Amino acid sequence: MRTIDFRSDTVTRPTPEMRQAMAAARVGDDVLGDDPTVLELQQRVADLLGKEAALYVPSGTMSNLIGVRVHCRPGDEMVCEAGCHIYHYEQSGYAQIGGVAARTIEGRYGVLHPDQFEGMIRPGDAHYVRTRLVTLENTHNRGGGRVQPYEYVEAIAQWAHRHGLRTHLDGARLWNAVAATGIPLSQWTRHFDTVSVCFSKGLGAPVGSALAGPRDLMADALRHRKVLGGGMRQAGIIAAGALYAVEHHRQRLADDHAHARRLADGVRQIEGLTLAPDDIETNMLFFRIDDSLGTAASLRDRLKQQGLLLLATGPQTIRMVTHLDVGPDDVARAITVLGETVASLPET
Ligand SMILES: *Cc1c(COP(=O)(O)O)cnc(C)c1O
């Protein structure tokens, strides 16, 4: 029985063509600045995102941390959505390592309305932290893969810049937002001083993210990467996988989105499961399992025995993510197995 892994879009394996590109990569010592493949990837990403420069880093977590640190000093504050990855899943690295405070605003499935930012800037006297940065996440992970409405992004960034604040985008899945809306990368990114993108999510590369922004901030970012231990030597081998993914795997993200919609259609038919949110915009879906049918963890364990891997993200909440290694047949089988398994659950 083939295991189908819906836990995350990070579980993909490099394709044979990607492995070939990695095996053939020209490399050098990137800490000394002369790995040609890393340099090529950074240039390509900077161009795609419409920024002066980009920096290849080992993970999205490091990219976001550096992104916050190039804008903020200790005693500064960042305003962000309450369920965002930076705040929720990154050990508050901005606070541990950067000395930066976070002020959160509760969004609707990760989406903040521009009006919610009114009054969010602290008074400029010695009692307060200094409000310095606004971060947004697109697409929003815990929001169910939500695409931020473009006009909100624009209005929020304009508000921030009007008040002298900086903006950072956690665009781990910005590629998905582009695939879902047709709005080009550089149009999304022009509203942000710095942008982080991941190669190891939907694009299916094995390792890495990039932070992009103005040349002076990226020079500073290089120093931050070094002190965090993110300077890598012959990194061209993994950068080649990322470069391959950027060139060849962006177009196919629409397939992932179609698969997620089909999965959602299946989940809607299963009594005891409720999608939240109900409308699926990209490659993620979250559903609740009725209390009467037990916990998300127990459903997850039963499905694992059937070769279906899902993630329990809360006591009653399950997440499924589509990606490069999930095909139409996998989606069909997942719906069948999910339906049969839920139907067989004893009522508690
Ligand atoms: C996965 C993810 C990250 C962090 O990436 P890692 O490479 O796992 O550190 C950041 N932001 C979002 C929205 C993510 O989904």
Coordinates of N, CA, C and O in Angstrom, one line a residue, residues 47 60 92 210 231 235 260 266 293 341:
D47 N 15.2 39.3 -9.1 CA 14.5 39.8 -10.3 C 13.0 39.5 -10.3 O 12.2 40.4 -10.6
G60 N 12.7 29.0 6.2 CA 11.8 30.2 6.2 C 11.9 30.8 7.6 O 11.7 32.0 7.7
S92 N 9.0 32.6 18.8 CA 9.2 34.0 19.0 C 10.7 34.4 18.9 O 11.3 35.1 19.8
A210 N 14.5 32.3 0.6 CA 15.3 33.5 0.3 C 14.6 34.7 0.9 O 13.4 34.8 1.0
G231 N 25.4 30.6 7.2 CA 26.4 30.6 6.1 C 26.7 29.2 5.7 O 27.2 28.4 6.6
A235 N 26.8 25.4 -1.1 CA 25.4 25.4 -1.0 C 24.7 25.4 -2.4 O 23.5 25.2 -2.5
A260 N -6.8 20.3 -4.1 CA -7.4 20.6 -2.8 C -8.9 20.9 -2.8 O -9.6 20.5 -1.9
G266 N -15.0 16.3 -1.4 CA -15.1 15.0 -0.8 C -15.4 15.1 0.7 O -16.3 14.5 1.2
L293 N -17.3 12.0 17.4 CA -16.6 11.0 16.7 C -15.1 10.9 17.2 O -14.3 10.2 16.6
T341 N -13.3 5.5 6.8 CA -12.8 5.5 8.2 C -13.7 6.3 9.1 O -14.0 5.8 10.2

